[in-house]
CSV table of C-alpha atoms in Angstrom, one decimal:
chain,number,residue,atom,x,y,z
A,1090,MET,CA,18.3,6.0,-23.4
A,1091,VAL,CA,17.5,4.3,-20.2
A,1092,GLU,CA,20.5,2.5,-18.8
A,1093,THR,CA,20.4,-0.4,-16.3
A,1094,LEU,CA,22.1,0.3,-13.0
A,1095,ASN,CA,25.3,-1.7,-12.5
A,1096,ASN,CA,26.2,-3.5,-9.3
A,1097,LYS,CA,28.4,-0.6,-8.1
A,1098,GLN,CA,25.6,1.9,-8.5
A,1099,MET,CA,23.1,-0.4,-6.8
A,1100,LEU,CA,25.4,-0.9,-3.8
A,1101,ALA,CA,25.9,2.9,-3.6
A,1102,ILE,CA,22.1,3.4,-3.4
A,1103,LEU,CA,21.7,0.8,-0.7
A,1104,GLU,CA,24.4,2.5,1.3
A,1105,PHE,CA,22.6,5.8,1.1
A,1106,SER,CA,19.4,4.3,2.5
A,1107,THR,CA,18.4,5.5,6.0
A,1108,ASP,CA,16.9,2.2,6.7
A,1109,GLY,CA,19.0,-0.8,7.6
A,1110,ILE,CA,19.3,-3.3,4.7
A,1111,TYR,CA,20.1,-6.9,5.3
A,1112,VAL,CA,20.3,-9.5,2.5
A,1113,VAL,CA,20.6,-13.3,2.7
A,1114,ASP,CA,20.7,-16.0,0.0
A,1115,SER,CA,18.2,-18.8,-0.5
A,1116,ASN,CA,20.0,-20.8,2.2
A,1117,GLY,CA,19.9,-18.1,4.9
A,1118,MET,CA,23.6,-17.1,4.5
A,1119,THR,CA,24.3,-13.4,5.0
A,1120,LEU,CA,25.3,-11.7,1.7
A,1121,PHE,CA,25.2,-8.0,2.5
A,1122,VAL,CA,24.4,-5.4,5.2
A,1123,ASN,CA,24.5,-1.6,4.6
A,1124,GLN,CA,26.0,1.2,6.7
A,1125,ALA,CA,22.6,2.1,8.2
A,1126,TYR,CA,22.3,-1.4,9.6
A,1127,GLU,CA,25.7,-1.2,11.2
A,1128,GLN,CA,24.7,2.1,12.9
A,1129,ILE,CA,21.3,0.8,14.1
A,1130,THR,CA,22.6,-2.5,15.5
A,1131,GLY,CA,26.2,-1.7,16.4
A,1132,PHE,CA,27.4,-4.8,14.5
A,1133,SER,CA,29.9,-4.5,11.7
A,1134,ARG,CA,29.4,-6.2,8.4
A,1135,GLU,CA,32.6,-8.2,9.1
A,1136,GLN,CA,30.8,-9.8,12.0
A,1137,LEU,CA,27.8,-10.8,9.9
A,1138,VAL,CA,28.6,-11.4,6.2
A,1139,GLY,CA,29.1,-15.0,5.4
A,1140,ARG,CA,27.3,-16.2,8.5
A,1141,HIS,CA,24.1,-18.2,8.7
A,1142,MET,CA,21.1,-16.7,10.4
A,1143,LYS,CA,20.7,-19.7,12.7
A,1144,ASP,CA,24.3,-19.1,14.0
A,1145,LEU,CA,23.5,-15.4,14.6
A,1146,ILE,CA,20.5,-16.4,16.7
A,1147,GLN,CA,22.5,-19.0,18.6
A,1148,ASP,CA,25.2,-16.4,19.3
A,1149,ASP,CA,22.7,-13.9,20.6
A,1150,PHE,CA,23.1,-11.4,17.9
A,1151,ILE,CA,19.3,-11.5,17.3
A,1152,ASP,CA,16.4,-13.2,19.0
A,1153,GLN,CA,14.6,-14.3,15.8
A,1154,SER,CA,15.2,-14.1,12.0
A,1155,VAL,CA,12.6,-12.7,9.6
A,1156,SER,CA,14.7,-14.0,6.8
A,1157,LEU,CA,14.3,-17.6,7.8
A,1158,ASN,CA,10.6,-17.0,8.3
A,1159,VAL,CA,10.3,-15.6,4.8
A,1160,LEU,CA,12.3,-18.6,3.3
A,1161,HIS,CA,9.9,-20.9,5.2
A,1162,GLU,CA,6.6,-19.1,4.5
A,1163,LYS,CA,7.6,-17.9,1.0
A,1164,LYS,CA,6.0,-14.5,1.5
A,1165,LYS,CA,6.6,-11.0,2.9
A,1166,ILE,CA,6.8,-11.0,6.7
A,1167,SER,CA,7.2,-8.2,9.3
A,1168,LEU,CA,8.1,-8.7,12.9
A,1169,LEU,CA,9.6,-7.1,16.0
A,1170,GLN,CA,13.2,-8.1,16.5
A,1171,THR,CA,15.5,-7.6,19.5
A,1172,ILE,CA,19.1,-6.9,18.8
A,1173,ALA,CA,21.6,-8.2,21.4
A,1174,HIS,CA,18.9,-8.2,24.1
A,1175,THR,CA,18.8,-4.4,24.2
A,1176,LYS,CA,17.6,-2.8,21.0
A,1177,GLU,CA,14.2,-3.3,19.3
A,1178,VAL,CA,13.8,-3.0,15.6
A,1179,ILE,CA,10.9,-3.5,13.1
A,1180,VAL,CA,12.1,-5.8,10.3
A,1181,THR,CA,10.3,-6.5,7.1
A,1182,GLY,CA,11.6,-9.3,4.9
A,1183,ASN,CA,10.8,-9.4,1.2
A,1184,PRO,CA,11.4,-12.5,-0.9
A,1185,VAL,CA,13.2,-11.9,-4.3
A,1186,LEU,CA,12.0,-14.5,-6.8
A,1187,ALA,CA,14.1,-16.1,-9.6
A,1188,GLU,CA,12.5,-16.7,-13.0
A,1189,ASP,CA,11.4,-20.2,-12.0
A,1190,GLY,CA,9.5,-18.8,-9.0
A,1191,THR,CA,12.0,-20.0,-6.3
A,1192,ILE,CA,13.4,-17.6,-3.7
A,1193,GLU,CA,16.7,-16.3,-4.9
A,1194,MET,CA,17.4,-14.1,-1.9
A,1195,VAL,CA,15.6,-12.2,1.0
A,1196,VAL,CA,16.0,-8.4,1.3
A,1197,THR,CA,15.1,-7.1,4.8
A,1198,SER,CA,14.6,-3.5,5.8
A,1199,VAL,CA,15.2,-2.5,9.4
A,1200,ARG,CA,14.0,0.4,11.5
A,1201,ASP,CA,15.0,1.2,15.0
A,1202,VAL,CA,12.0,1.6,17.4
A,1203,THR,CA,13.8,1.4,20.7
A,1204,GLN,CA,13.2,5.0,21.5
A,1205,LEU,CA,9.4,4.5,21.0
A,1206,ASN,CA,9.3,2.6,24.2
A,1207,SER,CA,10.4,5.6,26.2
A,1208,LEU,CA,7.4,7.7,24.9
A,1209,GLN,CA,5.0,6.0,27.3
A,1210,LYS,CA,1.8,8.0,27.3
A,1211,ASP,CA,3.0,10.8,25.2
A,1212,LEU,CA,0.1,10.6,22.7
A,1213,SER,CA,1.2,13.7,20.8
A,1214,LYS,CA,4.0,11.5,19.4
A,1215,ALA,CA,1.7,8.6,18.4
A,1216,ASN,CA,1.9,9.6,14.7
A,1217,THR,CA,5.7,9.1,14.8
A,1218,PHE,CA,5.2,5.7,16.3
A,1219,SER,CA,2.6,4.7,13.8
A,1220,LYS,CA,4.6,5.7,10.7
A,1221,MET,CA,7.4,3.4,11.6
A,1222,GLN,CA,5.4,0.2,11.0
A,1223,ASN,CA,3.9,-1.0,7.8
A,1224,TYR,CA,0.6,-1.8,9.3
A,1225,ARG,CA,0.1,1.4,11.2
A,1226,TYR,CA,-0.1,4.9,9.7
A,1227,THR,CA,-2.0,8.1,10.0
A,1228,PHE,CA,-4.2,9.7,7.4
A,1229,THR,CA,-4.4,13.3,6.2
A,1230,THR,CA,-7.2,14.8,4.1
A,1231,ASP,CA,-5.1,17.4,2.4
A,1232,GLU,CA,-3.1,15.0,0.3
A,1233,GLU,CA,-4.2,15.2,-3.4
A,1234,ASP,CA,-4.0,11.4,-3.9
A,1235,ASN,CA,-6.3,10.8,-0.9
A,1236,ARG,CA,-9.0,13.4,-1.5
A,1237,PHE,CA,-12.7,12.7,-1.2
A,1238,LEU,CA,-14.1,13.6,-4.6
A,1239,PHE,CA,-17.7,12.9,-5.8
A,1240,ARG,CA,-20.6,13.9,-8.0
A,1241,ASP,CA,-22.8,10.9,-7.5
A,1242,ILE,CA,-25.8,11.4,-5.2
A,1243,GLN,CA,-25.0,8.3,-3.2
A,1244,MET,CA,-21.6,9.7,-2.3
A,1245,LYS,CA,-23.2,13.1,-1.5
A,1246,LYS,CA,-25.5,11.2,1.0
A,1247,ILE,CA,-22.5,9.5,2.6
A,1248,TYR,CA,-20.6,12.8,2.9
A,1249,ASP,CA,-23.6,14.4,4.6
A,1250,LYS,CA,-23.9,11.5,7.0
A,1251,VAL,CA,-20.2,11.7,7.8
A,1252,THR,CA,-20.5,15.4,8.7
A,1253,GLN,CA,-23.5,14.6,10.8
A,1254,ILE,CA,-22.0,11.8,12.9
A,1255,ALA,CA,-18.3,12.9,13.0
A,1256,PRO,CA,-18.7,15.2,16.1
A,1257,PHE,CA,-20.0,12.3,18.2
A,1258,PRO,CA,-17.8,9.5,19.6
A,1259,THR,CA,-20.1,6.9,17.9
A,1260,SER,CA,-18.5,3.7,16.6
A,1261,VAL,CA,-18.8,3.3,12.8
A,1262,LEU,CA,-18.5,0.3,10.5
A,1263,LEU,CA,-17.6,0.9,6.9
A,1264,THR,CA,-18.4,-1.8,4.4
A,1265,GLY,CA,-18.0,-2.1,0.7
A,1266,PRO,CA,-15.8,-3.8,-2.0
A,1267,SER,CA,-12.0,-3.5,-1.8
A,1268,GLY,CA,-10.6,-0.2,-3.2
A,1269,VAL,CA,-13.7,1.9,-2.9
A,1270,GLY,CA,-12.2,4.4,-0.5
A,1271,LYS,CA,-13.2,3.3,3.0
A,1272,GLU,CA,-9.9,4.7,4.3
A,1273,VAL,CA,-10.7,8.1,2.9
A,1274,ILE,CA,-14.1,8.0,4.6
A,1275,ALA,CA,-12.5,7.1,7.9
A,1276,ASN,CA,-10.1,9.9,7.5
A,1277,LEU,CA,-13.0,12.3,7.0
A,1278,ILE,CA,-14.8,11.1,10.1
A,1279,HIS,CA,-11.7,11.7,12.2
A,1280,ASP,CA,-10.8,15.0,10.6
A,1281,PHE,CA,-14.4,16.4,11.1
A,1282,SER,CA,-14.4,15.3,14.7
A,1283,ASP,CA,-13.2,17.1,17.9
A,1284,ARG,CA,-10.4,14.4,18.0
A,1285,LYS,CA,-8.8,15.6,14.8
A,1286,ASP,CA,-5.7,16.9,16.7
A,1287,GLN,CA,-5.4,13.6,18.6
A,1288,PRO,CA,-3.8,10.3,17.4
A,1289,PHE,CA,-5.4,8.5,14.5
A,1290,ILE,CA,-4.1,4.9,14.5
A,1291,LYS,CA,-4.9,2.6,11.6
A,1292,VAL,CA,-4.5,-1.1,12.0
A,1293,ASN,CA,-4.7,-3.7,9.3
A,1294,CYS,CA,-6.0,-6.7,11.2
A,1295,GLY,CA,-5.0,-9.1,8.5
A,1296,ALA,CA,-1.4,-7.9,8.3
A,1297,ILE,CA,-0.1,-8.2,11.8
A,1298,PRO,CA,1.4,-11.7,12.5
A,1299,GLU,CA,-1.1,-13.6,14.7
A,1300,ASN,CA,1.5,-14.2,17.4
A,1301,LEU,CA,2.0,-10.5,17.8
A,1302,LEU,CA,-1.6,-9.4,17.8
A,1303,GLU,CA,-2.3,-9.3,21.5
A,1304,SER,CA,0.9,-7.5,22.4
A,1305,GLU,CA,0.4,-5.0,19.5
A,1306,PHE,CA,-3.1,-4.1,20.7
A,1307,PHE,CA,-2.7,-4.2,24.4
A,1308,GLY,CA,1.1,-3.7,24.9
A,1309,TYR,CA,3.1,-5.4,27.6
A,1310,GLU,CA,5.0,-4.8,30.8
A,1311,ALA,CA,8.7,-5.3,31.1
A,1312,GLY,CA,9.6,-8.9,31.3
A,1313,ALA,CA,6.1,-10.1,30.5
A,1314,PHE,CA,7.4,-12.9,28.3
A,1315,THR,CA,10.6,-14.2,26.8
A,1316,GLY,CA,12.0,-11.6,24.5
A,1317,ALA,CA,9.9,-8.8,25.9
A,1318,SER,CA,11.5,-5.3,26.0
A,1319,ARG,CA,13.0,-4.3,29.3
A,1320,GLN,CA,11.0,-1.1,29.2
A,1321,GLY,CA,7.7,-2.7,28.3
A,1322,LYS,CA,5.7,-1.5,25.3
A,1323,LEU,CA,2.6,0.7,24.6
A,1324,GLY,CA,-0.2,-1.0,22.8
A,1325,LEU,CA,-2.1,0.4,19.9
A,1326,LEU,CA,-5.3,1.0,22.0
A,1327,GLU,CA,-3.3,2.9,24.6
A,1328,LEU,CA,-1.6,5.0,21.8
A,1329,ALA,CA,-5.0,5.8,20.4
A,1330,ASN,CA,-6.3,7.2,23.7
A,1331,ASN,CA,-8.4,10.3,23.2
A,1332,GLY,CA,-8.2,9.7,19.4
A,1333,THR,CA,-9.5,7.3,16.8
A,1334,ILE,CA,-8.5,3.8,15.9
A,1335,MET,CA,-9.4,2.3,12.5
A,1336,LEU,CA,-9.6,-1.5,12.4
A,1337,ASP,CA,-9.2,-2.3,8.7
A,1338,GLU,CA,-10.1,-5.8,7.6
A,1339,ILE,CA,-11.7,-6.3,10.9
A,1340,GLY,CA,-13.2,-9.6,9.6
A,1341,GLU,CA,-9.7,-11.1,9.7
A,1342,MET,CA,-9.4,-10.5,13.5
A,1343,PRO,CA,-9.0,-13.9,15.4
A,1344,ILE,CA,-11.9,-14.7,17.6
A,1345,GLN,CA,-9.9,-14.7,20.8
A,1346,LEU,CA,-8.7,-11.2,20.2
A,1347,GLN,CA,-12.3,-10.2,19.5
A,1348,VAL,CA,-13.3,-11.2,23.0
A,1349,LYS,CA,-10.6,-9.1,24.6
A,1350,LEU,CA,-11.3,-6.1,22.3
A,1351,LEU,CA,-15.0,-6.2,23.1
A,1352,ARG,CA,-14.2,-6.2,26.8
A,1353,ALA,CA,-11.9,-3.3,26.4
A,1354,LEU,CA,-14.5,-1.3,24.4
A,1355,GLN,CA,-17.3,-2.1,26.9
A,1356,GLU,CA,-15.2,-1.2,30.0
A,1357,LYS,CA,-13.1,1.5,28.4
A,1358,LYS,CA,-10.1,-0.1,30.1
A,1359,ILE,CA,-7.2,-2.2,29.0
A,1360,ARG,CA,-4.5,-4.1,30.8
A,1361,ARG,CA,-1.1,-4.7,29.3
A,1362,ILE,CA,0.2,-8.3,29.0
A,1363,GLY,CA,1.9,-9.1,32.3
A,1364,GLY,CA,0.3,-6.0,34.0
A,1365,THR,CA,-1.8,-5.8,37.1
A,1366,ALA,CA,-3.3,-2.4,36.7
A,1367,ASP,CA,-6.1,-1.3,34.4
A,1368,ILE,CA,-5.5,1.7,32.1
A,1369,SER,CA,-8.5,3.9,31.1
A,1370,VAL,CA,-8.8,4.6,27.4
A,1371,ASN,CA,-11.2,6.9,25.5
A,1372,ILE,CA,-11.2,5.7,21.9
A,1373,ARG,CA,-13.4,6.1,18.9
A,1374,VAL,CA,-13.5,2.9,16.8
A,1375,ILE,CA,-14.0,2.8,13.0
A,1376,GLY,CA,-14.2,-0.7,11.6
A,1377,ALA,CA,-13.8,-1.5,7.9
A,1378,THR,CA,-14.3,-4.6,5.9
A,1379,ASN,CA,-15.1,-5.9,2.4
A,1380,GLN,CA,-16.5,-9.1,3.8
A,1381,ASP,CA,-20.1,-10.0,4.7
A,1382,ILE,CA,-20.0,-9.8,8.5
A,1383,GLY,CA,-23.4,-11.4,8.9
A,1384,ASN,CA,-22.0,-14.5,7.0
A,1385,LEU,CA,-18.9,-14.5,9.3
A,1386,ILE,CA,-21.2,-14.4,12.3
A,1387,SER,CA,-23.2,-17.4,11.1
A,1388,GLN,CA,-19.9,-19.3,10.5
A,1389,GLY,CA,-18.8,-18.5,14.1
A,1390,LYS,CA,-15.8,-16.4,12.8
A,1391,PHE,CA,-17.1,-13.1,14.2
A,1392,ARG,CA,-18.7,-12.3,17.5
A,1393,GLU,CA,-22.2,-10.9,17.1
A,1394,ASP,CA,-21.9,-8.8,20.2
A,1395,LEU,CA,-18.7,-7.2,18.9
A,1396,TYR,CA,-20.5,-6.5,15.6
A,1397,TYR,CA,-23.2,-4.6,17.4
A,1398,ARG,CA,-20.6,-2.7,19.4
A,1399,ILE,CA,-18.7,-1.4,16.4
A,1400,SER,CA,-21.7,-0.9,14.0
A,1401,VAL,CA,-23.7,1.7,15.8
A,1402,ILE,CA,-23.5,3.5,12.5
A,1403,GLU,CA,-22.9,1.4,9.4
A,1404,LEU,CA,-22.0,3.0,6.1
A,1405,ARG,CA,-21.9,1.0,2.9
A,1406,ILE,CA,-19.5,2.6,0.3
A,1407,PRO,CA,-20.8,1.6,-3.2
A,1408,ALA,CA,-18.5,0.2,-5.9
A,1409,LEU,CA,-17.3,2.7,-8.5
A,1410,SER,CA,-19.4,0.9,-11.1
A,1411,GLU,CA,-22.5,2.0,-9.1
A,1412,ARG,CA,-21.6,5.7,-9.2
A,1413,LYS,CA,-20.7,6.3,-12.8
A,1414,GLU,CA,-21.0,10.1,-12.4
A,1415,ASP,CA,-17.8,10.0,-10.3
A,1416,ILE,CA,-15.6,8.1,-12.9
A,1417,GLU,CA,-14.8,11.0,-15.2
A,1418,LEU,CA,-14.2,13.3,-12.2
A,1419,LEU,CA,-11.7,10.8,-10.7
A,1420,VAL,CA,-10.0,10.0,-14.1
A,1421,ASP,CA,-9.4,13.7,-14.7
A,1422,HIS,CA,-8.2,14.3,-11.1
A,1423,TYR,CA,-5.7,11.5,-10.8
A,1424,PHE,CA,-4.4,11.8,-14.4
A,1425,GLU,CA,-3.6,15.5,-13.7
A,1426,TYR,CA,-2.3,14.6,-10.2
A,1427,TYR,CA,0.2,12.1,-11.5
A,1428,CYS,CA,1.2,14.4,-14.4
A,1429,GLN,CA,2.0,17.2,-11.8
A,1430,ARG,CA,3.6,14.8,-9.4
A,1431,TYR,CA,6.1,13.4,-11.9
A,1432,LYS,CA,6.4,16.7,-13.9
A,1433,ILE,CA,5.2,15.1,-17.1
A,1434,GLN,CA,2.9,16.7,-19.7
A,1435,LYS,CA,0.5,14.3,-21.3
A,1436,VAL,CA,-3.1,14.3,-22.5
A,1437,LEU,CA,-5.7,11.6,-22.9
A,1438,SER,CA,-7.2,11.1,-26.4
A,1439,SER,CA,-11.0,11.2,-26.7
A,1440,GLU,CA,-11.1,7.5,-27.5
A,1441,VAL,CA,-9.1,6.7,-24.3
A,1442,LYS,CA,-11.3,9.0,-22.2
A,1443,ARG,CA,-14.4,7.2,-23.5
A,1444,SER,CA,-12.9,3.8,-22.7
A,1445,LEU,CA,-12.0,4.9,-19.2
A,1446,ILE,CA,-15.5,6.2,-18.5
A,1447,GLN,CA,-17.2,3.1,-19.9
A,1448,TYR,CA,-15.0,0.6,-18.0
A,1449,ARG,CA,-16.6,-1.1,-15.0
A,1450,TRP,CA,-13.5,-0.7,-12.7
A,1451,PRO,CA,-13.8,-4.0,-10.7
A,1452,GLY,CA,-10.8,-2.8,-8.6
A,1453,ASN,CA,-12.7,0.5,-7.9
A,1454,VAL,CA,-10.8,3.7,-7.1
A,1455,ARG,CA,-7.6,1.9,-6.2
A,1456,GLU,CA,-7.5,0.4,-9.7
A,1457,LEU,CA,-8.3,3.7,-11.3
A,1458,LYS,CA,-5.5,5.4,-9.5
A,1459,ASN,CA,-3.0,2.7,-10.4
A,1460,ILE,CA,-3.9,2.8,-14.1
A,1461,MET,CA,-3.7,6.6,-14.2
A,1462,GLU,CA,-0.2,6.4,-12.7
A,1463,ASN,CA,0.7,3.6,-15.1
A,1464,LEU,CA,-0.4,5.7,-18.2
A,1465,VAL,CA,1.4,8.8,-17.0
A,1466,THR,CA,4.7,7.0,-16.2
A,1467,SER,CA,5.0,4.2,-18.7
A,1468,VAL,CA,3.8,5.8,-22.0
A,1469,PHE,CA,6.5,7.6,-24.0
A,1470,GLU,CA,4.3,9.6,-26.3
A,1471,SER,CA,2.6,12.9,-25.1
A,1472,THR,CA,-0.9,11.7,-26.1
A,1473,ILE,CA,-2.3,8.5,-24.6
A,1474,GLU,CA,-3.9,6.4,-27.3
A,1475,PRO,CA,-6.1,3.3,-27.1
A,1476,TYR,CA,-3.3,0.9,-27.8
A,1477,HIS,CA,-1.5,2.2,-24.7
A,1478,LEU,CA,-4.3,1.0,-22.5
A,1479,PRO,CA,-4.2,-2.3,-20.5
A,1480,TYR,CA,-5.8,-5.2,-22.3
A,1481,GLN,CA,-9.0,-5.2,-20.3
A,1482,LEU,CA,-9.6,-1.5,-21.2
A,1483,GLN,CA,-8.7,-2.1,-24.9
A,1484,GLN,CA,-11.7,-4.4,-25.1
A,1485,ILE,CA,-14.0,-1.4,-24.2
A,1486,GLU,CA,-12.5,0.6,-27.1
A,1487,ASN,CA,-12.6,-2.3,-29.6
A,1488,GLY,CA,-16.0,-3.5,-28.5
A,1489,PRO,CA,-17.7,-6.7,-29.7
A,1490,THR,CA,-18.7,-5.1,-33.0
A,1491,SER,CA,-15.2,-3.9,-33.9
A,1492,ASN,CA,-13.9,-5.5,-37.2
A,1493,LEU,CA,-10.9,-7.7,-37.3
A,1494,LYS,CA,-8.8,-5.1,-39.2
A,1495,SER,CA,-9.3,-2.5,-36.6
A,1496,ARG,CA,-8.5,-4.8,-33.7
A,1497,LEU,CA,-5.3,-6.1,-35.5
A,1498,GLU,CA,-4.2,-2.5,-36.0
A,1499,GLN,CA,-4.6,-1.7,-32.3
A,1500,LEU,CA,-2.6,-4.8,-31.5
A,1501,GLU,CA,0.1,-3.8,-34.0
A,1502,LYS,CA,0.3,-0.3,-32.5
A,1503,ARG,CA,0.7,-1.8,-29.0
A,1504,ILE,CA,3.6,-4.0,-30.2
A,1505,VAL,CA,5.3,-1.1,-32.0
A,1506,ASN,CA,4.9,1.1,-29.0
A,1507,GLU,CA,6.6,-1.4,-26.8
A,1508,ALA,CA,9.4,-1.8,-29.2
A,1509,MET,CA,9.9,2.0,-29.3
A,1510,ALA,CA,9.9,2.2,-25.5
A,1511,ASN,CA,12.6,-0.4,-25.3
A,1512,HIS,CA,15.0,1.0,-27.9
A,1513,SER,CA,16.8,4.2,-28.3
A,1514,SER,CA,16.4,4.6,-32.1
A,1515,LEU,CA,13.9,3.9,-34.8
A,1516,ARG,CA,16.4,1.6,-36.5
A,1517,GLN,CA,16.9,-0.5,-33.4
A,1518,ALA,CA,13.1,-0.7,-32.9
A,1519,ALA,CA,12.6,-1.7,-36.5
A,1520,LYS,CA,15.3,-4.4,-36.3
A,1521,SER,CA,13.7,-5.8,-33.1
A,1522,LEU,CA,10.4,-6.0,-34.9
A,1523,GLY,CA,11.9,-7.7,-37.9
A,1524,ILE,CA,10.8,-5.0,-40.4
A,1525,ASP,CA,12.7,-2.4,-42.5
A,1526,HIS,CA,13.4,1.0,-41.0
A,1527,THR,CA,11.4,2.8,-43.7
A,1528,THR,CA,8.4,0.5,-43.1
A,1529,LEU,CA,8.4,1.6,-39.4
A,1530,VAL,CA,8.6,5.3,-40.4
A,1531,LYS,CA,5.7,4.9,-42.7
A,1532,LYS,CA,3.6,3.2,-40.1
A,1533,LEU,CA,4.3,6.0,-37.6
A,1534,GLN,CA,3.4,8.6,-40.2
A,1535,ARG,CA,0.2,6.8,-41.0
A,1536,TRP,CA,-0.6,6.7,-37.3
A,1537,LYS,CA,0.2,10.5,-37.0
A,1538,HIS,CA,3.0,10.0,-34.5
A,1539,GLY,CA,5.2,12.6,-36.2
A,1540,ASP,CA,8.7,12.7,-34.6
A,1541,TRP,CA,8.9,10.0,-32.0
A,1542,LYS,CA,9.8,11.4,-28.6
A,1543,HIS,CA,10.9,9.6,-25.4
A,1544,GLY,CA,9.3,10.1,-22.1
A,1545,ASP,CA,11.9,12.7,-21.1
A,1546,GLY,CA,11.0,14.8,-24.2
A,1547,SER,CA,14.1,13.9,-26.2
A,1548,ARG,CA,13.6,12.9,-29.9
A,1549,ALA,CA,14.3,9.4,-30.9
A,1550,SER,CA,17.3,9.1,-33.3
A,1551,GLU,CA,17.1,7.5,-36.7
C-alpha cells in the first residue's frame, strides 16, 4: 500500500537536499529554509523565518527576491542572486498552486556559483559551470534516453549529412517541430567533430530572463553595474571558446542581442560588459528552432544577416509522423529503457503495440518518451492493455467503427484499473466503485486479470 508522506518525513527530505531550499507563503513571508541554505548563505533560519522578503532586501541580506518575482509574474523564474554583497547563487522559484489556481506558496532552490567566477578561462571546467544552471547543460551521446535511433531513410540521410559536416567548423541551423530530437542531432555534430573534448554549451534563448541575456552571453567585468560580482563573470560565448554553443529556440532571441551576437560571430571577438579589451573566441554555432525563420524575418523579429550567418548548413528534422518506420523502433527502445531504469518487468499487449504504432505522435519523440515512462511507472499490472493508454491513444484502438459495447467496456476497464491502483484490496476497490466484491472478482476473471498484483509485485488482498 502506498502511504502519503507526513509533514515530518517531508521536512526530513528537504533537510537532506544538497540544494538550498527557501519557502515563502503567498504574501512573501518566509516559512522555511533548510540546512543547505544556511550553509550556502551563512544565514541561520532564525534570522529569516517569519520575515518578509522585502525586509530582507532592505536589510541587505539579498539584492533581489525571486520569490516576489514569482508571486508577481505567477510563473517559474530563475535569476542570479547576490547574498550579503559577497556570494552569488542561482535561484529558481517555483509557484505551488492551490486548488483554485492561486499561488499558495513559492518554493525556491538555491545553488552556490561563487566559485565559478574564479575559473576564468579554464574551459575544461565549463561543463561544471553549465550543469549548475537550468538553461545550460552539456550533452552526451552514450545516454540510453538520448540515443539517435532510426530506420527511416530520411533520418539515414540526416545522419550521413551530420557525419559529413561534423569535422568542419561550419554553422548549422536545425529546424523542425518541437520534440523531434534537434538536441540529439546537435549532440551528434559536436561528438563527431574535433571539438568533442571541448565545452559544449547549450543555451535556451527563450528561458533566460531578458534583463540577464547580455551579461549571460558576454559576461561582465567587476563593478560593471550595480549588483555585479566583484570578480566579474565569464559569459557563455567565452565559456564555449574552442568548443560548440547550441542556441536553442534561437527565434526567441531579442533583436538587440542578435545584433551583438552577429558582430561577435563575424569578428570572432567579444567584449565583456564594462570591459575595454576584446577577447578572441573560436566557436562553432548550432542554432535550433521550431519556428519559421523566414516569417520572423519578414516580421522584423529576426535579422536576415544573422540567419545567413548561422544557416550555412540547414537541416530539417521531420516530424515522427513523417517517419513511421522509426515509431516501432523507438517504442521498443524507450519501453525497455524505462523498464530497466526503474527495475520493473512489464510487456505491451499486441493491441497496445498496434495503437502506439498507428498513433500520429503530435508531440514527436518527446511525447513518445513521456508516454512510455508513464506506462511503465503508472500501470500496476504486468501487461499493458488498451484501457491503460491515455485517452488520445485509446481512440486509435477503438477506432471509428468500434461498437458501443466495446468502447464502454474499455471505459469500464479504465475506471476499474484506477480504483485498483488507488486501493490496497479488492474489497476497498469494489466499495469505491459502488459494486459488490464478488462482482469485481468476476469482472477481473472475465478480463483475464487473474490475481491482481500491485506495481511492486505484491498481491492485492481480498
